[in-house]
Amino acid sequence: MIKNIIFDIGGVLVAFEPDRVLREMGLPEEEVKVIYEHTAKGPYWKELDRGVIPQEEVHKQMLSTIPEEYKEDAMRFLSKEVIKAVRSYEYSAEWLKGLKERGYNVYLLTNYPDWMFDYHREHVFTFSPYVDGEVVSGKVKLIKPDHAIYKTLIEKYNLNPAESVFIDDLAANAQAAREVGLNAIQFTNIDEVKKNLGELLGR
């Protein structure tokens, strides 16, 4: 019997739209593409999620890969504008609220920079009131799909993995959850996931 529902955030409960923010900065499309590819979509973003290397150092690494003529705009994006890149999906608050009303415990397990998570939890996440706890990669210095981050959540809240289900949009992260004993559903779209979750909860 499932008692605990664990959510990834990005791509499940919120949209991460750095390219939108870059366009809102008034940048030409070619510059938007270059900055996006080398920052939010690039390999260094995982280090912001992991939180081991100081944020300023990761920014320097990102900027070192960007053409000189775009560096000033890229720094402005990273230091001031990227915080605007997240919006909650319209369904998120009502979905979690409904699960809470049915008696389920709701947790978050997310790859997320610590400073960005704190701001978004306070100002952006419409579903914050319905969350019982979370493990954030930037705070625990671990990232999915490392088994250790799943075990951190399980131990922190004394969860029985067999009574818990994890929902993530990435197949590798869902698979890692299964490998530590959790039930897992890969998020594809809200209607299909609600159907799959409903079938699991109805067992």
GROMACS .gro file of N, CA, C and O in nm, residues 90-192:
model
  412
   90GLU      N    1   0.008   2.484  -1.411
   90GLU     CA    2  -0.124   2.518  -1.359
   90GLU      C    3  -0.184   2.406  -1.276
   90GLU      O    4  -0.258   2.430  -1.181
   91TYR      N    5  -0.150   2.282  -1.308
   91TYR     CA    6  -0.210   2.168  -1.239
   91TYR      C    7  -0.142   2.132  -1.107
   91TYR      O    8  -0.196   2.057  -1.028
   92SER      N    9  -0.021   2.186  -1.082
   92SER     CA   10   0.063   2.133  -0.974
   92SER      C   11   0.001   2.146  -0.836
   92SER      O   12  -0.004   2.049  -0.759
   93ALA      N   13  -0.045   2.265  -0.801
   93ALA     CA   14  -0.098   2.286  -0.666
   93ALA      C   15  -0.221   2.199  -0.641
   93ALA      O   16  -0.233   2.135  -0.535
   94GLU      N   17  -0.310   2.193  -0.738
   94GLU     CA   18  -0.434   2.117  -0.720
   94GLU      C   19  -0.404   1.967  -0.711
   94GLU      O   20  -0.467   1.895  -0.633
   95TRP      N   21  -0.305   1.922  -0.787
   95TRP     CA   22  -0.266   1.781  -0.785
   95TRP      C   23  -0.215   1.740  -0.647
   95TRP      O   24  -0.262   1.644  -0.587
   96LEU      N   25  -0.121   1.817  -0.594
   96LEU     CA   26  -0.065   1.783  -0.463
   96LEU      C   27  -0.167   1.803  -0.352
   96LEU      O   28  -0.173   1.725  -0.256
   97LYS      N   29  -0.248   1.905  -0.364
   97LYS     CA   30  -0.353   1.930  -0.265
   97LYS      C   31  -0.448   1.810  -0.258
   97LYS      O   32  -0.485   1.763  -0.149
   98GLY      N   33  -0.485   1.758  -0.374
   98GLY     CA   34  -0.575   1.643  -0.378
   98GLY      C   35  -0.514   1.520  -0.314
   98GLY      O   36  -0.583   1.446  -0.243
   99LEU      N   37  -0.385   1.499  -0.337
   99LEU     CA   38  -0.317   1.384  -0.277
   99LEU      C   39  -0.309   1.398  -0.125
   99LEU      O   40  -0.329   1.300  -0.051
  100LYS      N   41  -0.281   1.518  -0.078
  100LYS     CA   42  -0.277   1.543   0.066
  100LYS      C   43  -0.414   1.518   0.129
  100LYS      O   44  -0.424   1.457   0.236
  101GLU      N   45  -0.519   1.562   0.062
  101GLU     CA   46  -0.654   1.545   0.116
  101GLU      C   47  -0.693   1.398   0.122
  101GLU      O   48  -0.777   1.360   0.204
  102ARG      N   49  -0.629   1.316   0.040
  102ARG     CA   50  -0.656   1.172   0.041
  102ARG      C   51  -0.567   1.099   0.141
  102ARG      O   52  -0.574   0.978   0.154
  103GLY      N   53  -0.483   1.175   0.213
  103GLY     CA   54  -0.406   1.117   0.322
  103GLY      C   55  -0.263   1.076   0.289
  103GLY      O   56  -0.196   1.016   0.374
  104TYR      N   57  -0.216   1.108   0.168
  104TYR     CA   58  -0.079   1.070   0.131
  104TYR      C   59   0.022   1.173   0.182
  104TYR      O   60  -0.009   1.292   0.191
  105ASN      N   61   0.140   1.126   0.215
  105ASN     CA   62   0.251   1.215   0.246
  105ASN      C   63   0.317   1.255   0.114
  105ASN      O   64   0.335   1.171   0.025
  106VAL      N   65   0.356   1.381   0.104
  106VAL     CA   66   0.412   1.433  -0.021
  106VAL      C   67   0.552   1.489   0.005
  106VAL      O   68   0.572   1.572   0.094
  107TYR      N   69   0.648   1.441  -0.074
  107TYR     CA   70   0.787   1.484  -0.060
  107TYR      C   71   0.843   1.527  -0.195
  107TYR      O   72   0.792   1.489  -0.301
  108LEU      N   73   0.950   1.606  -0.188
  108LEU     CA   74   1.022   1.649  -0.308
  108LEU      C   75   1.163   1.591  -0.304
  108LEU      O   76   1.228   1.591  -0.200
  109LEU      N   77   1.208   1.542  -0.419
  109LEU     CA   78   1.347   1.495  -0.435
  109LEU      C   79   1.396   1.553  -0.566
  109LEU      O   80   1.354   1.510  -0.674
  110THR      N   81   1.485   1.652  -0.558
  110THR     CA   82   1.513   1.733  -0.675
  110THR      C   83   1.659   1.769  -0.691
  110THR      O   84   1.729   1.792  -0.593
  111ASN      N   85   1.703   1.772  -0.816
  111ASN     CA   86   1.832   1.832  -0.850
  111ASN      C   87   1.806   1.981  -0.870
  111ASN      O   88   1.738   2.021  -0.966
  112TYR      N   89   1.860   2.062  -0.780
  112TYR     CA   90   1.824   2.205  -0.779
  112TYR      C   91   1.932   2.281  -0.703
  112TYR      O   92   1.971   2.240  -0.593
  113PRO      N   93   1.982   2.393  -0.756
  113PRO     CA   94   2.075   2.475  -0.677
  113PRO      C   95   2.007   2.523  -0.548
  113PRO      O   96   1.890   2.561  -0.549
  114ASP      N   97   2.080   2.520  -0.438
  114ASP     CA   98   2.018   2.548  -0.308
  114ASP      C   99   1.959   2.688  -0.300
  114ASP      O  100   1.846   2.706  -0.254
  115TRP      N  101   2.033   2.789  -0.347
  115TRP     CA  102   1.985   2.927  -0.338
  115TRP      C  103   1.861   2.949  -0.425
  115TRP      O  104   1.770   3.021  -0.388
  116MET      N  105   1.856   2.883  -0.539
  116MET     CA  106   1.742   2.898  -0.629
  116MET      C  107   1.620   2.827  -0.571
  116MET      O  108   1.508   2.880  -0.578
  117PHE      N  109   1.641   2.711  -0.511
  117PHE     CA  110   1.530   2.638  -0.450
  117PHE      C  111   1.464   2.721  -0.341
  117PHE      O  112   1.342   2.732  -0.334
  118ASP      N  113   1.544   2.779  -0.253
  118ASP     CA  114   1.489   2.856  -0.142
  118ASP      C  115   1.402   2.971  -0.192
  118ASP      O  116   1.294   2.997  -0.138
  119TYR      N  117   1.449   3.040  -0.294
  119TYR     CA  118   1.372   3.152  -0.349
  119TYR      C  119   1.244   3.102  -0.414
  119TYR      O  120   1.135   3.157  -0.391
  120HIS      N  121   1.252   2.998  -0.493
  120HIS     CA  122   1.135   2.948  -0.565
  120HIS      C  123   1.033   2.885  -0.471
  120HIS      O  124   0.912   2.898  -0.493
  121ARG      N  125   1.079   2.818  -0.366
  121ARG     CA  126   0.984   2.763  -0.270
  121ARG      C  127   0.900   2.874  -0.209
  121ARG      O  128   0.780   2.858  -0.187
  122GLU      N  129   0.964   2.987  -0.183
  122GLU     CA  130   0.895   3.099  -0.119
  122GLU      C  131   0.808   3.178  -0.217
  122GLU      O  132   0.698   3.222  -0.181
  123HIS      N  133   0.852   3.194  -0.341
  123HIS     CA  134   0.790   3.290  -0.431
  123HIS      C  135   0.727   3.231  -0.558
  123HIS      O  136   0.649   3.300  -0.624
  124VAL      N  137   0.760   3.107  -0.594
  124VAL     CA  138   0.718   3.054  -0.723
  124VAL      C  139   0.636   2.925  -0.710
  124VAL      O  140   0.539   2.907  -0.782
  125PHE      N  141   0.675   2.837  -0.620
  125PHE     CA  142   0.607   2.707  -0.611
  125PHE      C  143   0.466   2.724  -0.552
  125PHE      O  144   0.450   2.749  -0.433
  126THR      N  145   0.365   2.704  -0.635
  126THR     CA  146   0.227   2.715  -0.589
  126THR      C  147   0.189   2.598  -0.498
  126THR      O  148   0.091   2.604  -0.424
  127PHE      N  149   0.269   2.491  -0.503
  127PHE     CA  150   0.238   2.367  -0.432
  127PHE      C  151   0.308   2.356  -0.297
  127PHE      O  152   0.291   2.256  -0.226
  128SER      N  153   0.386   2.455  -0.259
  128SER     CA  154   0.463   2.449  -0.134
  128SER      C  155   0.380   2.412  -0.011
  128SER      O  156   0.428   2.337   0.074
  129PRO      N  157   0.256   2.464   0.002
  129PRO     CA  158   0.180   2.432   0.123
  129PRO      C  159   0.146   2.283   0.140
  129PRO      O  160   0.109   2.241   0.249
  130TYR      N  161   0.161   2.205   0.034
  130TYR     CA  162   0.118   2.065   0.038
  130TYR      C  163   0.236   1.969   0.046
  130TYR      O  164   0.218   1.848   0.027
  131VAL      N  165   0.354   2.020   0.076
  131VAL     CA  166   0.476   1.938   0.080
  131VAL      C  167   0.515   1.911   0.225
  131VAL      O  168   0.522   2.003   0.307
  132ASP      N  169   0.542   1.785   0.256
  132ASP     CA  170   0.578   1.744   0.392
  132ASP      C  171   0.729   1.747   0.417
  132ASP      O  172   0.771   1.747   0.533
  133GLY      N  173   0.808   1.748   0.311
  133GLY     CA  174   0.952   1.749   0.329
  133GLY      C  175   1.022   1.740   0.195
  133GLY      O  176   0.959   1.711   0.093
  134GLU      N  177   1.153   1.764   0.194
  134GLU     CA  178   1.226   1.758   0.069
  134GLU      C  179   1.373   1.727   0.092
  134GLU      O  180   1.426   1.749   0.201
  135VAL      N  181   1.434   1.674  -0.011
  135VAL     CA  182   1.579   1.663  -0.020
  135VAL      C  183   1.620   1.732  -0.150
  135VAL      O  184   1.570   1.697  -0.258
  136VAL      N  185   1.709   1.830  -0.138
  136VAL     CA  186   1.751   1.915  -0.250
  136VAL      C  187   1.900   1.890  -0.276
  136VAL      O  188   1.981   1.900  -0.184
  137SER      N  189   1.933   1.861  -0.399
  137SER     CA  190   2.071   1.823  -0.433
  137SER      C  191   2.173   1.927  -0.386
  137SER      O  192   2.277   1.891  -0.329
  138GLY      N  193   2.144   2.054  -0.409
  138GLY     CA  194   2.240   2.158  -0.374
  138GLY      C  195   2.265   2.170  -0.225
  138GLY      O  196   2.368   2.226  -0.183
  139LYS      N  197   2.172   2.118  -0.146
  139LYS     CA  198   2.188   2.123   0.000
  139LYS      C  199   2.262   2.000   0.053
  139LYS      O  200   2.338   2.010   0.150
  140VAL      N  201   2.238   1.884  -0.008
  140VAL     CA  202   2.301   1.761   0.041
  140VAL      C  203   2.425   1.722  -0.039
  140VAL      O  204   2.492   1.624  -0.007
  141LYS      N  205   2.456   1.800  -0.144
  141LYS     CA  206   2.577   1.780  -0.226
  141LYS      C  207   2.577   1.645  -0.296
  141LYS      O  208   2.680   1.580  -0.313
  142LEU      N  209   2.460   1.601  -0.339
  142LEU     CA  210   2.443   1.478  -0.415
  142LEU      C  211   2.341   1.506  -0.524
  142LEU      O  212   2.252   1.590  -0.505
  143ILE      N  213   2.353   1.437  -0.638
  143ILE     CA  214   2.253   1.456  -0.743
  143ILE      C  215   2.202   1.322  -0.793
  143ILE      O  216   2.272   1.221  -0.791
  144LYS      N  217   2.076   1.323  -0.834
  144LYS     CA  218   2.019   1.206  -0.902
  144LYS      C  219   2.096   1.185  -1.033
  144LYS      O  220   2.133   1.284  -1.096
  145PRO      N  221   2.117   1.062  -1.075
  145PRO     CA  222   2.062   0.937  -1.022
  145PRO      C  223   2.152   0.863  -0.922
  145PRO      O  224   2.140   0.741  -0.908
  146ASP      N  225   2.237   0.934  -0.852
  146ASP     CA  226   2.318   0.870  -0.747
  146ASP      C  227   2.225   0.809  -0.642
  146ASP      O  228   2.139   0.878  -0.586
  147HIS      N  229   2.241   0.680  -0.615
  147HIS     CA  230   2.155   0.613  -0.518
  147HIS      C  231   2.157   0.682  -0.382
  147HIS      O  232   2.058   0.677  -0.308
  148ALA      N  233   2.267   0.747  -0.349
  148ALA     CA  234   2.282   0.807  -0.216
  148ALA      C  235   2.179   0.916  -0.189
  148ALA      O  236   2.134   0.932  -0.075
  149ILE      N  237   2.136   0.988  -0.291
  149ILE     CA  238   2.040   1.096  -0.266
  149ILE      C  239   1.901   1.039  -0.236
  149ILE      O  240   1.827   1.092  -0.153
  150TYR      N  241   1.867   0.928  -0.300
  150TYR     CA  242   1.739   0.862  -0.270
  150TYR      C  243   1.740   0.807  -0.127
  150TYR      O  244   1.642   0.821  -0.053
  151LYS      N  245   1.853   0.747  -0.092
  151LYS     CA  246   1.865   0.692   0.043
  151LYS      C  247   1.862   0.802   0.148
  151LYS      O  248   1.812   0.781   0.260
  152THR      N  249   1.913   0.920   0.113
  152THR     CA  250   1.908   1.034   0.205
  152THR      C  251   1.764   1.070   0.238
  152THR      O  252   1.728   1.094   0.354
  153LEU      N  253   1.678   1.075   0.136
  153LEU     CA  254   1.536   1.105   0.158
  153LEU      C  255   1.470   0.995   0.241
  153LEU      O  256   1.398   1.024   0.337
  154ILE      N  257   1.496   0.871   0.205
  154ILE     CA  258   1.435   0.757   0.275
  154ILE      C  259   1.471   0.761   0.423
  154ILE      O  260   1.385   0.742   0.511
  155GLU      N  261   1.598   0.785   0.452
  155GLU     CA  262   1.644   0.786   0.591
  155GLU      C  263   1.597   0.910   0.666
  155GLU      O  264   1.559   0.902   0.784
  156LYS      N  265   1.597   1.024   0.599
  156LYS     CA  266   1.557   1.149   0.665
  156LYS      C  267   1.414   1.142   0.717
  156LYS      O  268   1.383   1.191   0.826
  157TYR      N  269   1.326   1.081   0.637
  157TYR     CA  270   1.184   1.078   0.674
  157TYR      C  271   1.137   0.938   0.712
  157TYR      O  272   1.016   0.916   0.727
  158ASN      N  273   1.232   0.846   0.731
  158ASN     CA  274   1.201   0.710   0.777
  158ASN      C  275   1.092   0.647   0.689
  158ASN      O  276   0.992   0.594   0.739
  159LEU      N  277   1.114   0.651   0.558
  159LEU     CA  278   1.016   0.599   0.464
  159LEU      C  279   1.041   0.451   0.437
  159LEU      O  280   1.156   0.406   0.433
  160ASN      N  281   0.935   0.378   0.418
  160ASN     CA  282   0.943   0.241   0.368
  160ASN      C  283   0.938   0.250   0.216
  160ASN      O  284   0.836   0.290   0.159
  161PRO      N  285   1.048   0.214   0.146
  161PRO     CA  286   1.049   0.228   0.000
  161PRO      C  287   0.932   0.157  -0.069
  161PRO      O  288   0.879   0.208  -0.168
  162ALA      N  289   0.892   0.043  -0.017
  162ALA     CA  290   0.783  -0.033  -0.079
  162ALA      C  291   0.649   0.041  -0.067
  162ALA      O  292   0.557   0.013  -0.144
  163GLU      N  293   0.640   0.134   0.026
  163GLU     CA  294   0.518   0.213   0.045
  163GLU      C  295   0.530   0.351  -0.018
  163GLU      O  296   0.449   0.439   0.009
  164SER      N  297   0.629   0.368  -0.105
  164SER     CA  298   0.658   0.500  -0.161
  164SER      C  299   0.670   0.490  -0.313
  164SER      O  300   0.717   0.391  -0.367
  165VAL      N  301   0.628   0.598  -0.381
  165VAL     CA  302   0.642   0.604  -0.527
  165VAL      C  303   0.708   0.736  -0.564
  165VAL      O  304   0.677   0.840  -0.506
  166PHE      N  305   0.801   0.729  -0.659
  166PHE     CA  306   0.877   0.846  -0.703
  166PHE      C  307   0.838   0.877  -0.847
  166PHE      O  308   0.830   0.788  -0.932
  167ILE      N  309   0.817   1.006  -0.876
  167ILE     CA  310   0.778   1.050  -1.010
  167ILE      C  311   0.884   1.147  -1.062
  167ILE      O  312   0.913   1.249  -0.999
  168ASP      N  313   0.943   1.115  -1.177
  168ASP     CA  314   1.050   1.196  -1.235
  168ASP      C  315   1.037   1.192  -1.387
  168ASP      O  316   0.996   1.089  -1.442
  169ASP      N  317   1.073   1.300  -1.454
  169ASP     CA  318   1.060   1.302  -1.600
  169ASP      C  319   1.174   1.231  -1.671
  169ASP      O  320   1.163   1.202  -1.791
  170LEU      N  321   1.284   1.203  -1.601
  170LEU     CA  322   1.398   1.137  -1.664
  170LEU      C  323   1.399   0.987  -1.633
  170LEU      O  324   1.391   0.947  -1.516
  171ALA      N  325   1.412   0.907  -1.737
  171ALA     CA  326   1.409   0.762  -1.719
  171ALA      C  327   1.519   0.713  -1.626
  171ALA      O  328   1.497   0.623  -1.544
  172ALA      N  329   1.639   0.771  -1.638
  172ALA     CA  330   1.751   0.727  -1.554
  172ALA      C  331   1.723   0.751  -1.406
  172ALA      O  332   1.762   0.670  -1.320
  173ASN      N  333   1.657   0.860  -1.376
  173ASN     CA  334   1.626   0.891  -1.236
  173ASN      C  335   1.517   0.800  -1.181
  173ASN      O  336   1.521   0.758  -1.065
  174ALA      N  337   1.420   0.767  -1.264
  174ALA     CA  338   1.315   0.673  -1.222
  174ALA      C  339   1.376   0.534  -1.201
  174ALA      O  340   1.343   0.465  -1.104
  175GLN      N  341   1.465   0.494  -1.291
  175GLN     CA  342   1.527   0.363  -1.278
  175GLN      C  343   1.612   0.353  -1.152
  175GLN      O  344   1.609   0.252  -1.081
  176ALA      N  345   1.687   0.458  -1.120
  176ALA     CA  346   1.768   0.458  -0.998
  176ALA      C  347   1.679   0.445  -0.875
  176ALA      O  348   1.717   0.378  -0.778
  177ALA      N  349   1.562   0.507  -0.879
  177ALA     CA  350   1.468   0.494  -0.767
  177ALA      C  351   1.427   0.349  -0.749
  177ALA      O  352   1.421   0.298  -0.636
  178ARG      N  353   1.400   0.281  -0.859
  178ARG     CA  354   1.362   0.139  -0.850
  178ARG      C  355   1.476   0.056  -0.792
  178ARG      O  356   1.453  -0.038  -0.717
  179GLU      N  357   1.598   0.094  -0.826
  179GLU     CA  358   1.714   0.017  -0.780
  179GLU      C  359   1.735   0.027  -0.629
  179GLU      O  360   1.800  -0.059  -0.570
  180VAL      N  361   1.681   0.132  -0.566
  180VAL     CA  362   1.690   0.142  -0.420
  180VAL      C  363   1.562   0.095  -0.352
  180VAL      O  364   1.545   0.112  -0.232
  181GLY      N  365   1.470   0.038  -0.430
  181GLY     CA  366   1.351  -0.023  -0.372
  181GLY      C  367   1.223   0.057  -0.379
  181GLY      O  368   1.118   0.010  -0.337
  182LEU      N  369   1.231   0.178  -0.434
  182LEU     CA  370   1.112   0.261  -0.450
  182LEU      C  371   1.030   0.216  -0.570
  182LEU      O  372   1.086   0.166  -0.669
  183ASN      N  373   0.901   0.235  -0.566
  183ASN     CA  374   0.821   0.231  -0.687
  183ASN      C  375   0.852   0.359  -0.765
  183ASN      O  376   0.886   0.461  -0.704
  184ALA      N  377   0.839   0.356  -0.896
  184ALA     CA  378   0.873   0.475  -0.973
  184ALA      C  379   0.788   0.483  -1.099
  184ALA      O  380   0.755   0.381  -1.160
  185ILE      N  381   0.755   0.606  -1.136
  185ILE     CA  382   0.681   0.634  -1.259
  185ILE      C  383   0.756   0.743  -1.334
  185ILE      O  384   0.790   0.847  -1.275
  186GLN      N  385   0.783   0.721  -1.462
  186GLN     CA  386   0.843   0.828  -1.542
  186GLN      C  387   0.733   0.922  -1.589
  186GLN      O  388   0.634   0.877  -1.648
  187PHE      N  389   0.752   1.049  -1.564
  187PHE     CA  390   0.654   1.150  -1.605
  187PHE      C  391   0.668   1.176  -1.755
  187PHE      O  392   0.776   1.212  -1.803
  188THR      N  393   0.559   1.158  -1.827
  188THR     CA  394   0.556   1.190  -1.970
  188THR      C  395   0.462   1.307  -1.995
  188THR      O  396   0.501   1.408  -2.050
  189ASN      N  397   0.339   1.292  -1.950
  189ASN     CA  398   0.243   1.403  -1.951
  189ASN      C  399   0.149   1.383  -1.833
  189ASN      O  400   0.138   1.272  -1.780
  190ILE      N  401   0.083   1.488  -1.793
  190ILE     CA  402   0.007   1.487  -1.668
  190ILE      C  403  -0.106   1.385  -1.672
  190ILE      O  404  -0.130   1.314  -1.573
  191ASP      N  405  -0.175   1.371  -1.783
  191ASP     CA  406  -0.288   1.279  -1.789
  191ASP      C  407  -0.243   1.134  -1.774
  191ASP      O  408  -0.302   1.056  -1.700
  192GLU      N  409  -0.135   1.098  -1.845
  192GLU     CA  410  -0.087   0.961  -1.838
  192GLU      C  411  -0.032   0.929  -1.699
  192GLU      O  412  -0.055   0.821  -1.646
   0.00000   0.00000   0.00000
